[in-house]
Short mmCIF file of C-alpha atoms in Angstrom, two decimals:
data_model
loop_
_atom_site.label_atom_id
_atom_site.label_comp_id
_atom_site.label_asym_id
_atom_site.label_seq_id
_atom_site.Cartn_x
_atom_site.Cartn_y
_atom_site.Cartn_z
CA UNK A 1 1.48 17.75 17.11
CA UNK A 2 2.18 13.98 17.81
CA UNK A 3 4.88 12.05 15.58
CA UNK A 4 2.53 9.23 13.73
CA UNK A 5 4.47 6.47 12.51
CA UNK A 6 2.95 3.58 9.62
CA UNK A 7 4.22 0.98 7.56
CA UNK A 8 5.69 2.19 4.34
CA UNK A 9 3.85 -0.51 1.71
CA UNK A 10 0.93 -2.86 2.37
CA UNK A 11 -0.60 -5.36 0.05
CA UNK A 12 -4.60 -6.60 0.25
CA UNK A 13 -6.33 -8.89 -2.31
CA UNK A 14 -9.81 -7.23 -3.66
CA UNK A 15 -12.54 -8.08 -2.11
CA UNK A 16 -10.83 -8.78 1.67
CA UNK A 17 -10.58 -6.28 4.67
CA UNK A 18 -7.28 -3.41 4.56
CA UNK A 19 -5.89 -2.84 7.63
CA UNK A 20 -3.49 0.04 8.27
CA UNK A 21 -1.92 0.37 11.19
CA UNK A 22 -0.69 3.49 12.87
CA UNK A 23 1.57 4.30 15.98
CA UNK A 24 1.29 7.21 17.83
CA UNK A 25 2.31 6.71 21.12
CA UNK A 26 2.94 10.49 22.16
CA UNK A 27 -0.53 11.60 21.38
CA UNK A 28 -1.99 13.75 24.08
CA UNK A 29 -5.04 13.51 25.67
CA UNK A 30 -6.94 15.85 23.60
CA UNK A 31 -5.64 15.04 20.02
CA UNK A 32 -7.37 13.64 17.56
CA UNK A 33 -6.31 10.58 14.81
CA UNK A 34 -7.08 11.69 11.51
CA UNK A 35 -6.97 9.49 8.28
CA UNK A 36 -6.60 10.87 4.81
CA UNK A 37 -5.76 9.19 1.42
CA UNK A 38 -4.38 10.38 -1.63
CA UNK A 39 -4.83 8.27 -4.74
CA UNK A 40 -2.21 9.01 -7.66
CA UNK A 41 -1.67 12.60 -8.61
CA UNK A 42 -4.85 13.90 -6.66
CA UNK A 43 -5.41 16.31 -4.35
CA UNK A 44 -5.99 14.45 -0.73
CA UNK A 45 -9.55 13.47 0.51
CA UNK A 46 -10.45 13.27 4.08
CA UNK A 47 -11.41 9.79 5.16
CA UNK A 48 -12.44 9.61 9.08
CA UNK A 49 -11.25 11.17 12.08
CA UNK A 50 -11.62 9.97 16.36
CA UNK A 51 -10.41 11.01 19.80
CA UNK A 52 -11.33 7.67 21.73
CA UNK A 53 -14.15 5.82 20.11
CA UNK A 54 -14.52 3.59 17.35
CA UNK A 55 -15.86 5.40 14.38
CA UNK A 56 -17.36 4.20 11.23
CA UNK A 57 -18.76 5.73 8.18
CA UNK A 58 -19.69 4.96 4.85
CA UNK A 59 -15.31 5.02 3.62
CA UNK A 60 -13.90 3.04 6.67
CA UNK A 61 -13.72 2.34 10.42
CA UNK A 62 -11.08 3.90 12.44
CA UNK A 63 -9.98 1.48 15.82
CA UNK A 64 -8.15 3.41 18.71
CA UNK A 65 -6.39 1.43 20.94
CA UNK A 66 -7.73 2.06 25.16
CA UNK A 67 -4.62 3.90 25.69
CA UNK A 68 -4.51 5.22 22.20
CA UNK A 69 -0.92 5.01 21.46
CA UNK A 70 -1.77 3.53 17.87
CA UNK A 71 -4.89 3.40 15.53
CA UNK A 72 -6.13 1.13 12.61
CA UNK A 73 -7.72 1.99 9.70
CA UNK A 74 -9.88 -0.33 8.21
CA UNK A 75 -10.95 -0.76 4.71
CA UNK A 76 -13.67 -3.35 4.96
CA UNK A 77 -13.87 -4.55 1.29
CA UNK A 78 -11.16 -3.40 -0.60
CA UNK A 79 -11.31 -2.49 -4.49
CA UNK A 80 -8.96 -1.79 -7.09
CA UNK A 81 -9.84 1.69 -6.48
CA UNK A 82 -8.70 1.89 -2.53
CA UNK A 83 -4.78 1.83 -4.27
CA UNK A 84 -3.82 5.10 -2.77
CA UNK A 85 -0.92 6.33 -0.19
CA UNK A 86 -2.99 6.55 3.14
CA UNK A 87 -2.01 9.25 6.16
CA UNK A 88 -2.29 9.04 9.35
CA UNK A 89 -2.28 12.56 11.42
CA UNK A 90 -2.64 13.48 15.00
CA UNK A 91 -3.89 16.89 15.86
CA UNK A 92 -5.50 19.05 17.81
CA UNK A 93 -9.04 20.33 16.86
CA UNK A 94 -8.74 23.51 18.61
CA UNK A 95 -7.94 27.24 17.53
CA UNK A 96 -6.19 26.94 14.49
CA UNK A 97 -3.71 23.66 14.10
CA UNK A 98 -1.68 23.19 10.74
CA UNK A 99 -1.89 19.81 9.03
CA UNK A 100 1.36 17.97 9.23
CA UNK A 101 1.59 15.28 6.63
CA UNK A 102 4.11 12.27 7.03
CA UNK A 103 5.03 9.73 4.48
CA UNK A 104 1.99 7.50 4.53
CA UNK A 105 1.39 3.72 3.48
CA UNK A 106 1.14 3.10 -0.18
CA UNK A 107 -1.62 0.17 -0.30
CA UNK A 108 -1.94 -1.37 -3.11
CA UNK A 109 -4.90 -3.87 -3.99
CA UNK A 110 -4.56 -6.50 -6.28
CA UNK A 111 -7.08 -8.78 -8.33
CA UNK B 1 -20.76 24.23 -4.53
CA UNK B 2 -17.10 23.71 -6.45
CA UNK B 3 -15.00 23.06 -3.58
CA UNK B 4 -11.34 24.33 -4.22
CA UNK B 5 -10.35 25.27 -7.29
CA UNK B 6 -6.73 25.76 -8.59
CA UNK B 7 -5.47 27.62 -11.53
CA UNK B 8 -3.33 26.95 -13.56
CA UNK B 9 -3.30 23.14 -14.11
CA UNK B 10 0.09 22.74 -15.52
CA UNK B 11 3.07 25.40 -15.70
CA UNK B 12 6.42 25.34 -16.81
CA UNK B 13 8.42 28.05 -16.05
CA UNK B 14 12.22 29.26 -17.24
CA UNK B 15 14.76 29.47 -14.13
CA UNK B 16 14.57 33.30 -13.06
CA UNK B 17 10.45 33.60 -14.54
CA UNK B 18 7.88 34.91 -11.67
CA UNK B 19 4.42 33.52 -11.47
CA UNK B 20 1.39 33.13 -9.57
CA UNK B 21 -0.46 30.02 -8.19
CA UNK B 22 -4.47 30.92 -7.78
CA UNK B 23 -6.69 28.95 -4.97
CA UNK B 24 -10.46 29.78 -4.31
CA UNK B 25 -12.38 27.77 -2.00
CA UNK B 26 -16.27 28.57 -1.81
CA UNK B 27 -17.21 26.69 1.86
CA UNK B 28 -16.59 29.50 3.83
CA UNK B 29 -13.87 28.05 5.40
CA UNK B 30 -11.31 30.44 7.46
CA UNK B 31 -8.37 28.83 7.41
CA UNK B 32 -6.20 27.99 4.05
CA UNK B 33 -2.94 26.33 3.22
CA UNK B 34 -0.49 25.50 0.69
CA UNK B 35 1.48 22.48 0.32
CA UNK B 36 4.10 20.83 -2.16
CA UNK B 37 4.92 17.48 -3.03
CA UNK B 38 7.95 16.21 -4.60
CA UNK B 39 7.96 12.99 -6.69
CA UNK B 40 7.41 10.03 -3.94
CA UNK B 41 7.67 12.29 -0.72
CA UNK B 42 4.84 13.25 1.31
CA UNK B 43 3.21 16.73 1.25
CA UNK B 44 4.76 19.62 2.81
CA UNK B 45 3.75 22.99 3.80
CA UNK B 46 4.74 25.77 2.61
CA UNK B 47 2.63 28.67 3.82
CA UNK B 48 -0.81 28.84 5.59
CA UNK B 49 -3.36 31.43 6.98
CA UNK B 50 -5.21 30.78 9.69
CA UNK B 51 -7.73 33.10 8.63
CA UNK B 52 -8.60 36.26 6.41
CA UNK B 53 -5.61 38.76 6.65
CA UNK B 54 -2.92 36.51 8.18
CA UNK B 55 -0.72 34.66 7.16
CA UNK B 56 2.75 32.63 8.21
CA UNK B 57 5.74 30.30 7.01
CA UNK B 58 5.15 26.62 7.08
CA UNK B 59 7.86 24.04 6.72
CA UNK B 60 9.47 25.38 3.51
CA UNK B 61 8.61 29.07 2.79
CA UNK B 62 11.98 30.00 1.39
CA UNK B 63 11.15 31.17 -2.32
CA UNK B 64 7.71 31.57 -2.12
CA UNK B 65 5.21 34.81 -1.00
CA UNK B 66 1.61 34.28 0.27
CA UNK B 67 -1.48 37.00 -0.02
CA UNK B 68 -4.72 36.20 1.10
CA UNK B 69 -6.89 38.46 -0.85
CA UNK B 70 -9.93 37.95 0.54
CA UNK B 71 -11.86 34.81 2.76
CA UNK B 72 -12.25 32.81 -0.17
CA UNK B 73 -8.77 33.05 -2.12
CA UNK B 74 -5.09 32.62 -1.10
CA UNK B 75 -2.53 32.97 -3.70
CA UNK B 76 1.19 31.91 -3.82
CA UNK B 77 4.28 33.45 -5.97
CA UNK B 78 7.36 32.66 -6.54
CA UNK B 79 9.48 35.76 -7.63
CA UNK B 80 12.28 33.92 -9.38
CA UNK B 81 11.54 30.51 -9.86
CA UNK B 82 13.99 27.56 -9.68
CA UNK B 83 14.62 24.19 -10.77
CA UNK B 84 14.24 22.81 -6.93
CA UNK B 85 10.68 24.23 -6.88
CA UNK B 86 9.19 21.81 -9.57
CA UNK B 87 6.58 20.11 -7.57
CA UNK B 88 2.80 19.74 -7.38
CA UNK B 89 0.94 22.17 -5.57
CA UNK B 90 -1.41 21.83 -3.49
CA UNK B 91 -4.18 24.11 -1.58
CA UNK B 92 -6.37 23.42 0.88
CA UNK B 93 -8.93 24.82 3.12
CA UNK B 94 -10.31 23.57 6.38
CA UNK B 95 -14.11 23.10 7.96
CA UNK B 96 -13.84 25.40 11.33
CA UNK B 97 -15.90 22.72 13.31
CA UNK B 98 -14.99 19.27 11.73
CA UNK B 99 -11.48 19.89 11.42
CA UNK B 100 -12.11 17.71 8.13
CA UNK B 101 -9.17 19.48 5.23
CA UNK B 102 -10.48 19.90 1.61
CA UNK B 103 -7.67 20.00 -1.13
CA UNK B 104 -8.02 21.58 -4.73
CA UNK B 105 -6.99 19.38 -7.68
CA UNK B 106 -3.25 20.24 -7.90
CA UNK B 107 -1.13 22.48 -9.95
CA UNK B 108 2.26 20.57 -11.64
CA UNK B 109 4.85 22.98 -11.94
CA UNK B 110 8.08 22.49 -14.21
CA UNK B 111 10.68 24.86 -13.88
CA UNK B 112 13.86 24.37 -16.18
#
């Protein structure tokens, strides 16, 4: 699987867009960017995943670069609530892949 | 529909003291793992099984055995517990078409 590399801390005021950068700029051609969060002491919870297109859903919106060598994760209106270590993992989604987690970012959202 | 449940909670264990970690997942799902996560550090994996009756080493095996008893549960032991394995554990299981991991709630291990 492809190295991912993101910022260690990020701060965002409640109420304004998050936006988390990630690099991954050995991702192969048929790898997909995966986003997961974990907020303090929980188990983590899948956010939204893409190969080339921009996807959206009701959490976030995921922005992959033409070449994809790097991604963005996009919190639209952050709350209090979004304070949570976010991951950003490149796989494959065939046959069986394991899950390789990295250090994340640790956003934190302030009043 | 529960998810993935862990048992126990909480644990704390005397160096040399055996135990066993219990995961169930109800989705159906083939493929399980198990991770650990030490105090500010990211998860890591320990064992996983691609699917019912298999199972391999992850990033950190050493000290810990794996049996998947059936499709729906995947339990971890460690024989002789020590200090360096106080973590949180983690299990999870994985959708076969969306890729998308679920994660149980945690177990917090202490061993002194």
């Amino acid at each position: 699987d492809a190295k991912t590399t993101q910022p260690p801390s990020m701060d965002c005021a409640e109420g304004r867009a998050a936006n988390l950068p990630c690099n991954h700029s050995t991702i192969s051609g048929n790898e997909y960017v995966y986003w997961y969060r974990q907020i303090h002491s929980q188990g983590p919870q899948y956010i939204i995943h893409g190969l080339k297109n921009n996807e959206t859903n009701e959490m976030a919106s995921l922005i992959i670069t033409e070449d994809r060598k790097s991604s963005t994760l996009i919190l639209p209106h952050a709350t209090l609530r979004d304070t949570a270590v976010y991951y950003c993992i490149v796989r494959l989604n065939t046959g069986f892949q394991k899950l390789v987690f990295g250090t994340g970012t640790r956003l934190l959202v302030s009043p | 529909n529960a998810g993935v449940t862990q048992t126990p909670k909480f644990q704390v264990l005397k160096t040399g003291q055996s135990m066993t970690l219990q995961c169930a997942q109800d989705m159906n799902h083939n493929s399980m793992y198990w991770y650990r996560q030490d105090p500010g550090m990211g998860l890591r994996l320990i064992y996983y099984s691609a699917s019912e009756g298999t199972t391999d080493k992850g990033e950190v095996p050493n000290g810990y055995n794996v049996s998947r008893l059936n499709k729906r549960e995947f339990s971890l032991r460690l024989e002789s517990a020590a200090p360096s394995q106080t973590s949180v554990y983690f299990c999870a299981s994985i959708h076969a078409s969306s890729y998308e991991q679920y994660f149980g709630p945690g177990t917090r291990l202490t061993v002194t």
